[in-house]
Coordinates of C-alpha atoms in Angstrom, one line a residue:
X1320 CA 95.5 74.8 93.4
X1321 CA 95.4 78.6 92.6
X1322 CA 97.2 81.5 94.0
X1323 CA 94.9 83.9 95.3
X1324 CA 95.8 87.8 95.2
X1325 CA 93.3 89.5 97.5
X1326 CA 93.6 93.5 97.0
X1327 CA 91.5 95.8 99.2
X1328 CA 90.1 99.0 97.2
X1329 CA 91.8 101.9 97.4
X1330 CA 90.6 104.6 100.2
X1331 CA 87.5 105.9 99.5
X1332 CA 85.6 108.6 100.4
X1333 CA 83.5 107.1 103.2
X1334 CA 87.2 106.2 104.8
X1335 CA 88.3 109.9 104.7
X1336 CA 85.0 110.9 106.1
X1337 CA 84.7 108.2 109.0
X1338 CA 81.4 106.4 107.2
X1339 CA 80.7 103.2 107.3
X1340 CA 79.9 102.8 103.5
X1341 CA 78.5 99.0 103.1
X1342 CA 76.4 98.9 100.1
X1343 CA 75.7 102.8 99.7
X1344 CA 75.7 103.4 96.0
X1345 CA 78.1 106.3 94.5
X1346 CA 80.4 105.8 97.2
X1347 CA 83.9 106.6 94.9
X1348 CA 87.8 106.6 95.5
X1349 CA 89.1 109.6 96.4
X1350 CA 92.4 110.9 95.2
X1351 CA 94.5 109.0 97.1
X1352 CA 92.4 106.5 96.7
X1353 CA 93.1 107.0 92.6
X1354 CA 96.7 106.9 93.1
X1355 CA 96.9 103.6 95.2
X1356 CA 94.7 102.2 92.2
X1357 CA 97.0 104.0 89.6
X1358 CA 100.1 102.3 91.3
X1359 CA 98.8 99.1 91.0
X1360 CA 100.0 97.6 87.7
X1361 CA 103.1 98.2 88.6
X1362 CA 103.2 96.2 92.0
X1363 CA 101.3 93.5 90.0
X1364 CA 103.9 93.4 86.6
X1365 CA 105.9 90.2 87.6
X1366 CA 102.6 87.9 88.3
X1367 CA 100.7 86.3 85.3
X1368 CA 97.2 86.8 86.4
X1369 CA 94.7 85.2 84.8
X1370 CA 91.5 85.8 85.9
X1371 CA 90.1 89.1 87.7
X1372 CA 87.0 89.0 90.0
X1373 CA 85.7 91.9 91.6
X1374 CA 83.2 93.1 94.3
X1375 CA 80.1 95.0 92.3
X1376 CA 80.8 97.9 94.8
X1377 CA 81.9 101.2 92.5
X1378 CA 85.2 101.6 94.5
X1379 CA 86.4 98.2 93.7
X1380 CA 85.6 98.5 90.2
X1381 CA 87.4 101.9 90.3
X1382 CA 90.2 100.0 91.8
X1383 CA 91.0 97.5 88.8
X1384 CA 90.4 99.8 86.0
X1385 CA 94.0 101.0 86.1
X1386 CA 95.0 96.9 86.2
X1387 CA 92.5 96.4 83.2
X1388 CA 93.8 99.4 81.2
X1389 CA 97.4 97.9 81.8
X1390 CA 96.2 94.2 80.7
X1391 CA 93.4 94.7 77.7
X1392 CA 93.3 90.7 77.2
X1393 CA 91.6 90.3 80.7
X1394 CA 87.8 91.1 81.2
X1395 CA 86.5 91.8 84.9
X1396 CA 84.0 89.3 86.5
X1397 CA 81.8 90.6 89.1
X1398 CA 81.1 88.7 91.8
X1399 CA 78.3 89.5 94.6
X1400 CA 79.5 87.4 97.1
X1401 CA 82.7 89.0 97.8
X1402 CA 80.4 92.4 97.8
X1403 CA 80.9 93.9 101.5
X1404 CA 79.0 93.1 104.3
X1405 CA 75.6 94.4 104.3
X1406 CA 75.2 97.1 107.4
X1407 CA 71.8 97.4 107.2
X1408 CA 70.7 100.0 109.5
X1409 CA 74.3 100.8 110.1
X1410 CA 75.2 101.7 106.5
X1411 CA 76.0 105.4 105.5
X1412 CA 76.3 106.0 109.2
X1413 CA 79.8 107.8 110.9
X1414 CA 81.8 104.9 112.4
X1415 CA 82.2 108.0 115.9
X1416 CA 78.8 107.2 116.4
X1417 CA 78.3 103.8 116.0
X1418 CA 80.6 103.2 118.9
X1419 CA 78.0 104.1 121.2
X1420 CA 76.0 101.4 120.3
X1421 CA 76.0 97.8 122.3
X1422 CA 76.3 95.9 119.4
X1423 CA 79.9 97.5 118.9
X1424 CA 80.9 95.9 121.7
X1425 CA 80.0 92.3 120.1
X1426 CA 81.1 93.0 116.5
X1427 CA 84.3 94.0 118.5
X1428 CA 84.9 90.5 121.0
X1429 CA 82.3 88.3 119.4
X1430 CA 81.6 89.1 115.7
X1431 CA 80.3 85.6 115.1
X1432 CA 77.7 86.3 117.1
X1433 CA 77.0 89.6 115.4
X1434 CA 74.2 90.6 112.8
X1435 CA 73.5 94.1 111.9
X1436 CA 69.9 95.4 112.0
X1437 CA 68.3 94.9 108.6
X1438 CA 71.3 93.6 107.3
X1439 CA 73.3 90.4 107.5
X1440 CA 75.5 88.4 110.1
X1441 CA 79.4 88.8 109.9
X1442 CA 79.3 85.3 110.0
X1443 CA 77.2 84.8 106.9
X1444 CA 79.5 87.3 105.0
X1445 CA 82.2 84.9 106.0
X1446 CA 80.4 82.0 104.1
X1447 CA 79.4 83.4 101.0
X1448 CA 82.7 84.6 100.4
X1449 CA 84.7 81.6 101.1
X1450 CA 82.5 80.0 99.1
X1451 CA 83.0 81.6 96.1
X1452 CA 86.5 81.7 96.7
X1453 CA 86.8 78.2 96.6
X1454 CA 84.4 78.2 93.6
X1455 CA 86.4 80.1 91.8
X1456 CA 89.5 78.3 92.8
X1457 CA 87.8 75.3 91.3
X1458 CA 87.3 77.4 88.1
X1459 CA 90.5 79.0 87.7
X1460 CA 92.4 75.6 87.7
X1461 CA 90.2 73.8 85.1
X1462 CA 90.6 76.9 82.8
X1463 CA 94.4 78.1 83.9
X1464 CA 96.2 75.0 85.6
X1465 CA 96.6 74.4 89.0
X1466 CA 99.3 76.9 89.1
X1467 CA 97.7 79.8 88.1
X1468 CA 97.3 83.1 89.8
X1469 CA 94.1 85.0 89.7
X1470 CA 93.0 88.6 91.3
X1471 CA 89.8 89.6 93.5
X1472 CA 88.8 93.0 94.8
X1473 CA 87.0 93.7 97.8
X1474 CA 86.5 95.2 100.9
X1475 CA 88.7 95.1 104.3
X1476 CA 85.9 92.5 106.3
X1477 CA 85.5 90.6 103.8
X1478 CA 89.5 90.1 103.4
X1479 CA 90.0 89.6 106.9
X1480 CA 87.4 86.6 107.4
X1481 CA 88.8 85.1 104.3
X1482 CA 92.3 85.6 106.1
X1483 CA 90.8 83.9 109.0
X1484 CA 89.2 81.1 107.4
X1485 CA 92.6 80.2 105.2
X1486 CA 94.5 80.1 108.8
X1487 CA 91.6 78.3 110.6
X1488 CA 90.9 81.3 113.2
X1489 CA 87.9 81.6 114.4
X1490 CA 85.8 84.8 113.0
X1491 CA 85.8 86.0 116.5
X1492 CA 89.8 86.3 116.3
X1493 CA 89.4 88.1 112.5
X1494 CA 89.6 91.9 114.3
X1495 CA 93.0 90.9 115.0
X1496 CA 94.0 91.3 111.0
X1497 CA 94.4 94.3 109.5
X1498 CA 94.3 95.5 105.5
X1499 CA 95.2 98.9 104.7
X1500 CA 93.3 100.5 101.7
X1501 CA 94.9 98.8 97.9
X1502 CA 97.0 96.7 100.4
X1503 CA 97.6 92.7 98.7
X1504 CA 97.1 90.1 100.8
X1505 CA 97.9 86.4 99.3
X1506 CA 96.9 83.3 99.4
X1507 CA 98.5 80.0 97.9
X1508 CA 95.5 77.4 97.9
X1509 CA 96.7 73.2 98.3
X1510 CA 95.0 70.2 98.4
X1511 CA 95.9 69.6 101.9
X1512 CA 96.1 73.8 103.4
X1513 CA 96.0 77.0 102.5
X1514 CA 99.1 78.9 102.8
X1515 CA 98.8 82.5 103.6
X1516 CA 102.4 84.8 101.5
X1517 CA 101.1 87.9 102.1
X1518 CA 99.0 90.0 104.3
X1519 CA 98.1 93.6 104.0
X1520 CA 101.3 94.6 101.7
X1521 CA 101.0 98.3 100.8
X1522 CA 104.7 97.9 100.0
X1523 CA 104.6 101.4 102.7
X1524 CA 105.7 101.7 105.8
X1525 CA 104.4 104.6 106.6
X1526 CA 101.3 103.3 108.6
X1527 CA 103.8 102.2 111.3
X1528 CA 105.3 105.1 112.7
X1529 CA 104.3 106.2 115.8
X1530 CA 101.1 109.0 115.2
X1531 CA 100.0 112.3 117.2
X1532 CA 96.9 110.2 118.2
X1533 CA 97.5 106.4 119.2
X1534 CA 95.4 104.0 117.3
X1535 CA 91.9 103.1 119.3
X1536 CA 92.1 98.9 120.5
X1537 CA 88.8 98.9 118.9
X1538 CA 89.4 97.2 115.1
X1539 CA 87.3 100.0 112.4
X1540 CA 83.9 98.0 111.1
X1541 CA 84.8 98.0 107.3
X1542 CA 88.6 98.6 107.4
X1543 CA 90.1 101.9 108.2
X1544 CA 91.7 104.8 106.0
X1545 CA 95.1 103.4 105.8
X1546 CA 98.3 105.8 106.8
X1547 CA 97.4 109.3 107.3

């Protein structure tokens, strides 16, 4: 079965500014966020990809553009379900304040059992997208061969509970995982297991030395901003 390349967006400008973005519209890379997607070809040269499926979300599809520039013989497919989690209520708010509310505390130690109001469940983001990564899976091998190495953009939740459910954790244990902004994350799909090669490779090592400010033990709702 297919190889699976799983690339988070590049940082956006709802990371720099601390927003929890969801399904805001106009919400863009910034110009870091342009470089990461610039530099992405590059990292990407030795694999034959053969399909690419995206979130609808603007700063995924600003994410690939550089790919598709560098590749004109592949077209983009958009695909909803690996769209971010809706927020509901919480969308377009700053993640500072958010963390005053009690249902931090169980999107935190219990995400399973968290939905957002006027939005969806974490857990129900976690099911539409592994479906439609095993969907496309189906798809990629009866058109590419079993294989072949394909290409979806999303967002850092969504990454992390497909993470989870390739290494059988439960979605409460998915805060554990982290994806950096345009960090790759692979997975090699087989009839018996999945097989995770790579997770959260920015190819920098910059977001591991030691900062001013230690890192929070709460996990950022979304995915966070990546190395200062």
């Amino acid at each position: 079965m297919p190889t699976l390349i799983l690339v988070r967006h590049g940082r956006s400008t709802a990371n720099t500014e601390g927003v929890l973005a969801g399904w805001t519209p106009g919400v863009a890379l910034d110009e870091r966020g342009a470089q990461q997607a610039a530099a992405l070809p590059a990292r990407l040269a030795a694999l034959p990809i053969s399909e690419i499926v995206t979130s609808p979300l603007q700063r995924c599809q600003e994410t690939i553009r550089p790919l598709l520039d560098a590749r004109p013989a592949l077209t983009a497919h958009t695909e909803e379900r690996i769209g971010e989690c809706h927020y509901g209520d919480w969308s377009g708010r700053k993640l500072a304040e958010l963390a005053d509310e009690p249902l931090m505390q169980v999107v935190q130690a219990h995400p399973s059992a968290a939905a957002f109001p006027g939005g969806e469940s974490m857990r129900s983001m976690q099911t539409r997208a592994a479906e439609a990564v095993r969907e496309w899976n189906a798809r990629v091998e009866r058109d590419h061969g079993a294989d072949a190495v394909y290409l979806m953009c999303s967002h850092g939740d969504v990454i992390k509970s497909l993470v989870a459910d390739a290494l059988g954790l439960h979605l409460d244990l998915f805060q554990r995982i982290s994806v950096e902004p345009c960090s790759i994350t692979a997975i090699r799909y087989t009839r018996l297991r999945p097989f995770l090669v790579r997770l959260g490779d920015t190819g920098d090592f910059a977001s591991l030395a030691p900062r001013e400010e230690p890192p929070a033990d709460d996990a950022t709702v979304g995915g966070g901003a990546g190395a200062p």
